[in-house]
CSV table of C-alpha atoms in Angstrom, one decimal:
chain,number,residue,atom,x,y,z
A,1,MET,CA,37.6,38.7,-7.3
A,2,GLY,CA,40.1,38.3,-10.2
A,3,HIS,CA,37.3,36.5,-12.2
A,4,GLU,CA,34.3,39.2,-11.2
A,5,VAL,CA,36.8,42.2,-12.4
A,6,LYS,CA,37.7,40.4,-15.7
A,7,GLY,CA,34.2,39.3,-16.3
A,8,SER,CA,32.8,42.9,-15.8
A,9,ILE,CA,35.3,44.4,-18.3
A,10,LYS,CA,34.7,41.7,-21.0
A,11,GLU,CA,31.2,42.3,-20.2
A,12,ALA,CA,31.2,46.0,-21.3
A,13,THR,CA,33.4,45.6,-23.9
A,14,GLY,CA,30.9,43.8,-25.5
A,15,LYS,CA,28.4,45.8,-25.0
A,16,LEU,CA,30.3,48.8,-26.0
A,17,THR,CA,31.6,47.2,-29.5
A,18,GLY,CA,28.0,45.1,-29.7
A,19,ASP,CA,29.6,41.8,-29.6
A,20,ARG,CA,26.9,39.9,-27.8
A,21,SER,CA,29.3,36.7,-27.3
A,22,LYS,CA,31.8,38.9,-25.5
A,23,GLN,CA,28.9,40.1,-23.7
A,24,LEU,CA,28.0,36.9,-22.4
A,25,GLU,CA,31.1,35.5,-22.0
A,26,GLY,CA,31.8,38.5,-19.6
A,27,ASN,CA,28.7,38.0,-17.7
A,28,VAL,CA,29.4,34.4,-17.3
A,29,GLU,CA,32.9,35.1,-15.9
A,30,LYS,CA,31.6,37.7,-13.5
A,31,ASN,CA,29.0,35.5,-12.1
A,32,VAL,CA,31.8,32.6,-11.7
A,33,GLY,CA,33.4,34.8,-10.1
A,34,LYS,CA,30.8,35.9,-7.8
A,35,VAL,CA,29.9,32.2,-6.6
A,36,GLU,CA,33.8,31.5,-5.9
A,37,ARG,CA,34.0,34.6,-3.7
A,38,SER,CA,30.7,33.1,-2.1
A,39,VAL,CA,32.2,30.0,-1.5
A,40,GLY,CA,35.4,31.3,-0.1
A,41,GLN,CA,33.3,33.1,2.7
A,42,ALA,CA,31.2,30.3,3.2
A,43,GLN,CA,34.7,28.2,4.2
A,44,ASP,CA,35.6,31.3,6.1
A,45,ASP,CA,33.1,31.6,8.1
A,46,LEU,CA,32.9,27.3,8.6
A,47,ARG,CA,36.7,27.6,9.8
A,48,SER,CA,35.9,31.0,12.0
A,49,SER,CA,33.0,29.0,13.6
A,50,GLU,CA,35.1,25.6,14.2
A,51,ARG,CA,37.5,28.0,16.3
A,52,ASP,CA,35.3,29.2,18.3
A,53,SER,CA,33.4,25.7,19.3
A,54,ARG,CA,36.9,24.3,20.5
A,55,ARG,CA,37.5,27.3,23.0
C-alpha cells in the first residue's frame, strides 16, 4: 500500500505543479504498488487454498 499512496501523492503534486515527469513517476509508482498488492493477495489465496486442501 505504501507505493500506491506515495505514487498518488507524487502524481497529484506533479499535476498541481505542472511537472509532467513527477506526475508520470507517481503514476508508475502507484501502479507498482497495485501490482505488489495483487501478487500478495494471490500468494495469500494460494496459501489459504493449500491449507484448506490439507483438511
